[in-house]
Structures are given as structure tokens and as C-alpha cells.
Amino acid sequence: MEFGHETVVLRRGQRSRLPIIVAVHSTVLGPAVGGCRMWGYARWEDGLRDALRLSEGMTRKCAAAGLSNGGGKTVVVLPADRPLTADERRAALYDVGDIVAEFGGRYLTGPDAGTGVADMGVIGERTEYVFCRPEADGGSGDPSPFTALGVVAALRATCLAMSGSPELAGKRFAVIGAGNVGAQIARQLAAAGAALILSDVDPAKRSLAAELGAEFADPESAVTAEVDVLVPAALGGLLTRELVPRLRCIAVAGAANNQLAEPDVAELLRAGDILWAPDYIANAGGVVNSVSREILGDDPATAVKRIESIADTLTGLFETAARTGITTAAAADALARQRLAAAV
Ligand code: PHE
């Protein structure tokens, strides 16, 4: 982590008594944006580490996507052993809203793993600095279709780089994680005529696979299946030093944040001739849509155009990486760094 964080608030929620972290990594390009994750961790320190890494990722994500925004993230550390009651959840969301309000617009939150549109509506009762409230309340609603749209654009660019054609039909994909975003990626791939393996830790997702004519597999076998593209769409850290030598795909491109368990995994992927679409480039569609609609005041078609330009950004990065012999991760970092340097 090389840029250093501007502000990190770590506080026990006044109402919920839960550990809450709001990490603002950078506001160099503009107000920081980044979702609110509500997740169970063995230790609150793990939640803090997640917030630090994810907020830095948001700085890169926004910079590389050409947004005039910096990166932040909120993590609410849930009890590891039981779900929250509805009252406790509301209390935690109010606590988040109050902390976000203290930033006075220097940080805007939104949905992330474990939160959704309804939760943003609740946070919205405490602060205006929240994206993706229900459309009925004037928000831009569920960002996951837009994240999925951006990932599918990234998948086309990946197919173009690896096979000379952006065509998805006839190619084989393994989608790891059938949550909000993963399920929509799977739907779009199936509709485009791709062959699909779908995987989730929750066996109930088998019915979605059946509906889409996809094969359902447990995560372990899906990850190492022989496919054209592996599509991580669950939590981060999938690509470990141990896993990469066992992969049997040509490329990896997906929606999960922080896919590389260690930075040097980017080198291993390249050494194994596996093309990696940097996660924060491929998965920027949700935040691009939110900023486009809610800050820039764009109409839906303009927002979609911005999201689809993820494909061009990625194609440019693949070319730079191939031409200069650096990893795609290094090429993406250089792009983000360039945009940040231009702003100061
Ligand atoms: N969870 C989104 C991401 O990781 C962040 C987000 C923020 C989405 C604001 C929509 C709006 O990119």
C-alpha cells in the first residue's frame, strides 16, 4: 500500500456497539466513494484490514475509470456467530450514516457485500451522502446490473485479446459466486450463448444453474475447471500462489474486488500465460453508474456508455502490458497513478 490513507475512523457504533471502520484513502481526485460492507470477521482487525485494502482499491478504481472521485470504504464488523436482528441492523446503519455525515461530503457510501438498496435508504435517513437509495426515494437503485454489465464488457475485451474475437458465444466460462452480481453475469453470458459452469457455496443456487442450462459445481472444482475464462464473483483473495499453477483457464476476469491474494500473483499468472483483467477495471460498472447518475446527472444511456468504455480501457491495458512486458496489474496501476499524479 503505497499512497497511504487520508483518514480512518474506527469506532464502536453508538447504537449498535459494533466495530465500524470508515476508511477514506484519497480525495485527491475529488470526494471519496466506496460501499459499506457488513460482514462477519473472526476479529475486528480483519475488518479493518479489509477496509484499508478495499478503500485503496476504490481510489484506483475511480482513477482508472476516469471519475473525479477518490476511494473509501466502510466496514461494519458483524458478530461472527449470529445474524443481526432487524433493530440491530437499523442501529448499525444509523451509526454508519452518522459517521459518513461527519465527513461532510468528503466521503459517500453505497452498497457492498452484505448490504443493499434498502440499507442505503436507511443510511439515507441520517445523511445525504449515500448512493443507490431506492429509486422511489430519488436514488439510482440497485447497482449490481451495472456492475454485471461492465464485467460482461470486460469479458468481451478479454475474449478479444485472447482469441481475436469479442464473441462470447461458444466460449466456456466458470462463474464463481452467484450472488447479486455473479447471478446477473451468468444470466448475460447464458443469453449470449456462452457455455457456463456456475458455482456457489450455497447449494440452493443450483436452481439458477438449471434455469440457465449451466453446469453447477462446487467452488473447488469450478475454479480449476477447463474453461476459457474464470470469472471470480465472490469475495476477494481467490487467486493464491497455490491456486494459480492449478488453473486450467486462458484468462481470469470477474467482479470480485481484490482477487489477488498477494500482489506477486500477477507475475505468476503472466508466467502461466493466463491473461488477468485487473479486478478494479472490470468491476467499476456499479460505481461508474452511481456517480454518473447521481453526481454528474447523466441520463441512463450516457451512464451505460461510460460503463461500456470499460472494454476500451481494458483493451488498452492488455496492449500496454503485451507491448512493454509488464503485468496487466502493473499496467492498470500505472494508469491509476498517472491520473492521480495529473491531479496534484
Ligand atoms: N461496492 C462497490 C464497489 O466495490 C462500491 C459502490 C459504491 C457501488 C457506490 C455503488 C455505489 O465498487
Short mmCIF file of C-alpha atoms and ligand atoms in Angstrom, two decimals:
data_model
loop_
_atom_site.label_atom_id
_atom_site.label_comp_id
_atom_site.label_asym_id
_atom_site.label_seq_id
_atom_site.Cartn_x
_atom_site.Cartn_y
_atom_site.Cartn_z
CA MET A 1 0.00 0.00 0.00
CA GLU A 2 1.87 2.92 -1.23
CA PHE A 3 -0.32 6.01 -1.22
CA GLY A 4 -1.26 5.96 2.48
CA HIS A 5 -4.75 6.67 3.82
CA GLU A 6 -6.02 10.19 4.46
CA THR A 7 -8.44 9.41 7.29
CA VAL A 8 -9.50 6.22 9.00
CA VAL A 9 -12.27 6.29 11.59
CA LEU A 10 -12.53 3.23 13.78
CA ARG A 11 -15.41 3.50 16.17
CA ARG A 12 -17.76 1.42 18.25
CA GLY A 13 -21.20 2.27 16.94
CA GLN A 14 -23.10 4.41 19.42
CA ARG A 15 -26.31 2.48 18.98
CA SER A 16 -25.17 -0.90 17.66
CA ARG A 17 -21.99 -1.23 19.77
CA LEU A 18 -20.42 -2.89 16.71
CA PRO A 19 -16.94 -2.00 15.42
CA ILE A 20 -17.34 0.31 12.42
CA ILE A 21 -14.50 1.38 10.16
CA VAL A 22 -14.75 4.20 7.62
CA ALA A 23 -11.52 4.38 5.63
CA VAL A 24 -11.01 7.33 3.31
CA HIS A 25 -7.96 6.51 1.26
CA SER A 26 -7.78 9.51 -1.04
CA THR A 27 -9.70 12.62 -2.02
CA VAL A 28 -7.02 13.82 -4.44
CA LEU A 29 -9.34 13.50 -7.43
CA GLY A 30 -12.50 14.51 -5.58
CA PRO A 31 -14.87 13.21 -2.88
CA ALA A 32 -14.12 9.61 -1.93
CA VAL A 33 -16.68 6.95 -2.81
CA GLY A 34 -16.94 3.33 -1.73
CA GLY A 35 -19.52 0.92 -0.46
CA CYS A 36 -20.48 -0.23 3.02
CA ARG A 37 -19.65 -3.85 3.72
CA MET A 38 -21.50 -5.63 6.56
CA TRP A 39 -19.69 -8.83 7.18
CA GLY A 40 -18.69 -11.29 9.87
CA TYR A 41 -14.97 -11.42 10.68
CA ALA A 42 -13.19 -13.60 13.21
CA ARG A 43 -11.52 -10.45 14.57
CA TRP A 44 -12.31 -6.78 14.10
CA GLU A 45 -8.71 -6.28 12.94
CA ASP A 46 -9.56 -8.35 9.89
CA GLY A 47 -12.40 -5.95 9.13
CA LEU A 48 -10.01 -3.03 9.48
CA ARG A 49 -7.55 -4.66 7.09
CA ASP A 50 -10.38 -5.25 4.60
CA ALA A 51 -11.45 -1.59 4.81
CA LEU A 52 -7.88 -0.39 4.25
CA ARG A 53 -7.34 -2.61 1.23
CA LEU A 54 -10.75 -2.06 -0.28
CA SER A 55 -10.63 1.73 0.09
CA GLU A 56 -7.26 1.86 -1.63
CA GLY A 57 -8.76 -0.27 -4.37
CA MET A 58 -11.56 2.27 -4.74
CA THR A 59 -9.01 5.06 -5.29
CA ARG A 60 -7.50 3.08 -8.14
CA LYS A 61 -10.92 2.06 -9.44
CA CYS A 62 -12.21 5.62 -9.65
CA ALA A 63 -8.96 7.00 -11.07
CA ALA A 64 -8.68 4.35 -13.77
CA ALA A 65 -12.36 4.76 -14.67
CA GLY A 66 -11.75 8.48 -15.23
CA LEU A 67 -14.01 9.60 -12.39
CA SER A 68 -13.33 12.77 -10.42
CA ASN A 69 -13.57 10.82 -7.19
CA GLY A 70 -11.28 9.22 -4.65
CA GLY A 71 -11.60 5.97 -2.76
CA GLY A 72 -13.11 5.00 0.56
CA LYS A 73 -14.87 2.06 2.17
CA THR A 74 -16.97 1.30 5.22
CA VAL A 75 -16.87 -1.99 7.09
CA VAL A 76 -19.30 -2.95 9.82
CA VAL A 77 -17.87 -5.92 11.71
CA LEU A 78 -20.78 -8.26 12.41
CA PRO A 79 -20.87 -10.79 15.23
CA ALA A 80 -19.30 -13.94 13.80
CA ASP A 81 -21.77 -16.27 15.49
CA ARG A 82 -25.27 -14.94 14.78
CA PRO A 83 -27.24 -12.72 12.39
CA LEU A 84 -28.38 -9.22 13.42
CA THR A 85 -32.00 -8.62 14.35
CA ALA A 86 -33.86 -6.05 12.25
CA ASP A 87 -33.49 -3.47 15.04
CA GLU A 88 -29.78 -4.12 15.41
CA ARG A 89 -29.32 -3.77 11.67
CA ARG A 90 -31.10 -0.43 11.61
CA ALA A 91 -28.98 0.72 14.58
CA ALA A 92 -25.78 -0.24 12.74
CA LEU A 93 -26.90 1.55 9.57
CA TYR A 94 -27.75 4.70 11.54
CA ASP A 95 -24.30 4.53 13.14
CA VAL A 96 -22.76 4.32 9.66
CA GLY A 97 -24.90 7.23 8.47
CA ASP A 98 -23.76 9.42 11.35
CA ILE A 99 -20.08 8.71 10.74
CA VAL A 100 -20.46 9.31 6.99
CA ALA A 101 -22.25 12.59 7.77
CA GLU A 102 -19.24 13.75 9.80
CA PHE A 103 -17.17 13.69 6.62
CA GLY A 104 -19.43 16.43 5.28
CA GLY A 105 -19.38 15.15 1.70
CA ARG A 106 -15.70 14.19 1.56
CA TYR A 107 -16.87 10.57 1.52
CA LEU A 108 -20.00 8.99 0.04
CA THR A 109 -21.02 5.44 0.81
CA GLY A 110 -23.05 2.89 -1.15
CA PRO A 111 -23.84 -0.82 -1.19
CA ASP A 112 -21.25 -3.57 -0.97
CA ALA A 113 -21.10 -7.19 0.18
CA GLY A 114 -23.80 -7.71 2.82
CA THR A 115 -25.76 -4.51 2.10
CA GLY A 116 -28.31 -3.48 -0.49
CA VAL A 117 -30.61 -0.77 -1.73
CA ALA A 118 -32.97 -0.89 1.27
CA ASP A 119 -29.99 -0.44 3.61
CA MET A 120 -28.92 2.63 1.66
CA GLY A 121 -32.39 4.03 2.20
CA VAL A 122 -31.89 3.61 5.95
CA ILE A 123 -28.44 5.25 5.88
CA GLY A 124 -30.14 7.99 3.86
CA GLU A 125 -32.27 8.83 6.90
CA ARG A 126 -29.06 10.06 8.57
CA THR A 127 -27.03 11.51 5.70
CA GLU A 128 -27.46 12.66 2.12
CA TYR A 129 -24.02 11.27 1.22
CA VAL A 130 -25.18 7.82 0.19
CA PHE A 131 -25.56 6.30 -3.28
CA CYS A 132 -28.07 3.75 -4.51
CA ARG A 133 -31.05 4.56 -2.31
CA PRO A 134 -34.30 3.09 -3.70
CA GLU A 135 -35.36 4.78 -6.93
CA ALA A 136 -38.62 5.75 -5.24
CA ASP A 137 -36.54 7.87 -2.82
CA GLY A 138 -34.58 9.51 -5.64
CA GLY A 139 -31.56 7.18 -5.59
CA SER A 140 -30.11 5.22 -8.51
CA GLY A 141 -31.23 1.88 -7.04
CA ASP A 142 -29.52 -1.47 -7.38
CA PRO A 143 -26.03 -1.07 -8.91
CA SER A 144 -25.47 -4.78 -9.46
CA PRO A 145 -26.94 -4.93 -13.01
CA PHE A 146 -24.48 -2.17 -13.94
CA THR A 147 -21.54 -3.89 -12.32
CA ALA A 148 -22.54 -7.01 -14.27
CA LEU A 149 -22.84 -5.02 -17.50
CA GLY A 150 -19.30 -3.68 -17.00
CA VAL A 151 -17.94 -7.15 -16.24
CA VAL A 152 -19.53 -8.55 -19.40
CA ALA A 153 -17.97 -5.68 -21.39
CA ALA A 154 -14.65 -6.65 -19.76
CA LEU A 155 -15.25 -10.29 -20.70
CA ARG A 156 -15.69 -9.30 -24.35
CA ALA A 157 -12.45 -7.32 -24.25
CA THR A 158 -10.74 -10.29 -22.63
CA CYS A 159 -12.04 -12.65 -25.31
CA LEU A 160 -10.86 -10.21 -27.97
CA ALA A 161 -7.36 -10.15 -26.50
CA MET A 162 -7.11 -13.91 -26.10
CA SER A 163 -8.82 -15.12 -29.28
CA GLY A 164 -9.06 -12.18 -31.68
CA SER A 165 -12.86 -12.02 -31.33
CA PRO A 166 -15.04 -10.44 -28.64
CA GLU A 167 -17.70 -13.08 -29.27
CA LEU A 168 -18.95 -14.78 -26.07
CA ALA A 169 -21.00 -17.45 -27.84
CA GLY A 170 -19.31 -20.83 -27.86
CA LYS A 171 -16.74 -19.87 -25.25
CA ARG A 172 -16.69 -21.53 -21.84
CA PHE A 173 -16.88 -19.61 -18.56
CA ALA A 174 -16.81 -20.62 -14.90
CA VAL A 175 -18.62 -18.06 -12.74
CA ILE A 176 -17.55 -18.36 -9.10
CA GLY A 177 -20.25 -16.91 -6.87
CA ALA A 178 -23.93 -16.49 -7.75
CA GLY A 179 -24.74 -13.50 -5.53
CA ASN A 180 -26.20 -10.22 -6.78
CA VAL A 181 -23.55 -9.60 -9.39
CA GLY A 182 -22.47 -13.16 -10.20
CA ALA A 183 -26.02 -14.27 -10.98
CA GLN A 184 -26.51 -11.41 -13.42
CA ILE A 185 -23.21 -12.05 -15.16
CA ALA A 186 -24.25 -15.69 -15.53
CA ARG A 187 -27.61 -14.66 -16.99
CA GLN A 188 -26.00 -12.32 -19.52
CA LEU A 189 -23.43 -14.95 -20.52
CA ALA A 190 -26.12 -17.59 -20.96
CA ALA A 191 -28.21 -15.18 -23.03
CA ALA A 192 -25.18 -14.51 -25.24
CA GLY A 193 -24.82 -18.22 -25.96
CA ALA A 194 -21.81 -18.98 -23.78
CA ALA A 195 -21.20 -22.35 -22.14
CA LEU A 196 -21.36 -21.97 -18.40
CA ILE A 197 -20.26 -23.54 -15.15
CA LEU A 198 -21.87 -21.83 -12.16
CA SER A 199 -20.68 -22.27 -8.64
CA ASP A 200 -21.66 -21.07 -5.19
CA VAL A 201 -21.09 -22.12 -1.60
CA ASP A 202 -24.89 -22.12 -1.27
CA PRO A 203 -26.27 -25.30 -2.91
CA ALA A 204 -29.65 -23.56 -3.35
CA LYS A 205 -28.08 -21.71 -6.30
CA ARG A 206 -28.24 -24.99 -8.21
CA SER A 207 -31.70 -23.96 -9.39
CA LEU A 208 -30.31 -20.86 -11.12
CA ALA A 209 -27.80 -23.07 -12.92
CA ALA A 210 -30.62 -25.35 -14.05
CA GLU A 211 -32.64 -22.37 -15.26
CA LEU A 212 -29.70 -21.12 -17.34
CA GLY A 213 -28.77 -24.54 -18.70
CA ALA A 214 -25.47 -24.25 -16.84
CA GLU A 215 -23.50 -26.94 -15.07
CA PHE A 216 -23.47 -26.47 -11.27
CA ALA A 217 -20.25 -27.31 -9.46
CA ASP A 218 -18.75 -26.80 -6.03
CA PRO A 219 -16.30 -23.85 -5.90
CA GLU A 220 -13.21 -26.05 -5.67
CA SER A 221 -13.89 -27.97 -8.88
CA ALA A 222 -15.32 -24.95 -10.74
CA VAL A 223 -12.21 -22.86 -10.06
CA THR A 224 -9.90 -25.44 -11.60
CA ALA A 225 -12.23 -26.49 -14.42
CA GLU A 226 -11.03 -26.36 -18.02
CA VAL A 227 -12.63 -23.16 -19.32
CA ASP A 228 -11.73 -20.17 -21.46
CA VAL A 229 -12.38 -17.61 -18.74
CA LEU A 230 -12.60 -17.95 -14.97
CA VAL A 231 -14.96 -15.29 -13.58
CA PRO A 232 -14.46 -14.57 -9.85
CA ALA A 233 -17.66 -13.04 -8.50
CA ALA A 234 -17.49 -13.79 -4.78
CA LEU A 235 -15.26 -12.38 -2.05
CA GLY A 236 -11.62 -11.47 -2.65
CA GLY A 237 -8.39 -13.42 -2.37
CA LEU A 238 -9.34 -16.22 -4.79
CA LEU A 239 -6.06 -16.13 -6.73
CA THR A 240 -3.44 -17.53 -4.39
CA ARG A 241 0.12 -18.67 -5.14
CA GLU A 242 -1.05 -22.23 -4.57
CA LEU A 243 -4.06 -21.99 -6.87
CA VAL A 244 -2.54 -20.33 -9.94
CA PRO A 245 -0.39 -23.33 -11.05
CA ARG A 246 -3.55 -25.49 -10.91
CA LEU A 247 -5.69 -23.22 -13.07
CA ARG A 248 -6.79 -24.57 -16.44
CA CYS A 249 -8.22 -21.37 -17.93
CA ILE A 250 -6.84 -18.99 -20.55
CA ALA A 251 -7.95 -15.84 -18.75
CA VAL A 252 -9.39 -14.56 -15.47
CA ALA A 253 -11.83 -11.64 -15.49
CA GLY A 254 -14.54 -11.00 -12.96
CA ALA A 255 -16.41 -8.88 -10.47
CA ALA A 256 -14.74 -9.68 -7.15
CA ASN A 257 -12.62 -6.98 -5.52
CA ASN A 258 -9.02 -7.79 -4.51
CA GLN A 259 -8.79 -11.04 -6.46
CA LEU A 260 -5.02 -11.38 -5.99
CA ALA A 261 -4.23 -12.87 -2.57
CA GLU A 262 -0.71 -11.40 -2.89
CA PRO A 263 0.49 -8.76 -5.36
CA ASP A 264 3.10 -11.12 -6.86
CA VAL A 265 0.34 -13.47 -8.02
CA ALA A 266 0.07 -11.11 -11.02
CA GLU A 267 3.54 -12.32 -12.09
CA LEU A 268 2.58 -15.97 -11.61
CA LEU A 269 -0.48 -15.50 -13.82
CA ARG A 270 1.63 -13.95 -16.53
CA ALA A 271 4.28 -16.67 -16.23
CA GLY A 272 1.49 -19.23 -16.65
CA ASP A 273 0.22 -17.41 -19.76
CA ILE A 274 -3.07 -16.58 -18.06
CA LEU A 275 -4.45 -13.19 -19.02
CA TRP A 276 -5.77 -11.30 -15.97
CA ALA A 277 -8.26 -8.46 -16.28
CA PRO A 278 -7.42 -6.24 -13.27
CA ASP A 279 -10.37 -6.52 -10.90
CA TYR A 280 -10.92 -2.84 -10.27
CA ILE A 281 -11.03 -2.12 -14.00
CA ALA A 282 -13.52 -4.89 -14.76
CA ASN A 283 -15.83 -4.27 -11.81
CA ALA A 284 -16.15 -0.47 -11.95
CA GLY A 285 -19.60 -0.52 -13.59
CA GLY A 286 -21.58 -0.13 -10.37
CA VAL A 287 -19.73 2.85 -9.07
CA VAL A 288 -19.49 4.42 -12.54
CA ASN A 289 -23.26 4.18 -12.89
CA SER A 290 -23.88 5.66 -9.45
CA VAL A 291 -21.53 8.58 -9.93
CA SER A 292 -22.77 9.17 -13.46
CA ARG A 293 -26.45 9.23 -12.47
CA GLU A 294 -26.26 10.74 -9.00
CA ILE A 295 -23.33 13.18 -9.15
CA LEU A 296 -22.93 14.04 -12.82
CA GLY A 297 -26.68 13.99 -13.52
CA ASP A 298 -26.29 11.86 -16.68
CA ASP A 299 -29.22 10.12 -18.33
CA PRO A 300 -29.27 6.29 -18.27
CA ALA A 301 -27.89 5.92 -21.81
CA THR A 302 -24.88 8.12 -21.04
CA ALA A 303 -24.19 6.12 -17.90
CA VAL A 304 -24.31 2.88 -19.88
CA LYS A 305 -21.86 4.33 -22.44
CA ARG A 306 -19.45 5.15 -19.64
CA ILE A 307 -19.78 1.62 -18.30
CA GLU A 308 -19.20 0.07 -21.70
CA SER A 309 -16.00 2.08 -22.10
CA ILE A 310 -14.51 -0.33 -19.54
CA ALA A 311 -13.91 -2.59 -22.57
CA ASP A 312 -11.71 0.05 -24.28
CA THR A 313 -9.78 0.79 -21.10
CA LEU A 314 -9.08 -2.89 -20.65
CA THR A 315 -8.08 -3.40 -24.28
CA GLY A 316 -5.63 -0.51 -23.89
CA LEU A 317 -4.16 -2.09 -20.75
CA PHE A 318 -3.81 -5.50 -22.39
CA GLU A 319 -1.94 -3.85 -25.28
CA THR A 320 0.33 -1.83 -22.99
CA ALA A 321 1.13 -4.92 -20.92
CA ALA A 322 1.93 -7.00 -24.00
CA ARG A 323 3.99 -4.26 -25.63
CA THR A 324 6.05 -3.30 -22.61
CA GLY A 325 6.35 -6.71 -20.96
CA ILE A 326 4.71 -5.69 -17.68
CA THR A 327 1.80 -7.45 -15.98
CA THR A 328 -1.74 -6.23 -16.62
CA ALA A 329 -1.85 -5.39 -12.89
CA ALA A 330 1.17 -3.10 -13.28
CA ALA A 331 -0.35 -1.50 -16.39
CA ALA A 332 -3.60 -0.75 -14.52
CA ASP A 333 -1.73 0.64 -11.51
CA ALA A 334 0.30 2.88 -13.83
CA LEU A 335 -2.91 4.23 -15.38
CA ALA A 336 -4.41 4.99 -11.97
CA ARG A 337 -1.16 6.56 -10.76
CA GLN A 338 -0.96 8.73 -13.87
CA ARG A 339 -4.47 10.09 -13.31
CA LEU A 340 -3.71 10.78 -9.65
CA ALA A 341 -0.40 12.47 -10.46
CA ALA A 342 -2.09 14.69 -13.05
CA ALA A 343 -4.47 15.98 -10.37
CA VAL A 344 -1.84 17.27 -7.93
N1 PHE B 1 -19.37 -1.88 -3.92
C1 PHE B 1 -18.96 -1.02 -4.98
C2 PHE B 1 -17.56 -1.35 -5.47
O1 PHE B 1 -16.83 -2.10 -4.86
C3 PHE B 1 -18.94 0.39 -4.49
C4 PHE B 1 -20.09 1.24 -4.83
C5 PHE B 1 -20.08 2.49 -4.33
C6 PHE B 1 -21.11 0.87 -5.65
C7 PHE B 1 -21.06 3.36 -4.64
C8 PHE B 1 -22.09 1.73 -5.98
C9 PHE B 1 -22.07 2.98 -5.46
O2 PHE B 1 -17.16 -0.84 -6.48
#
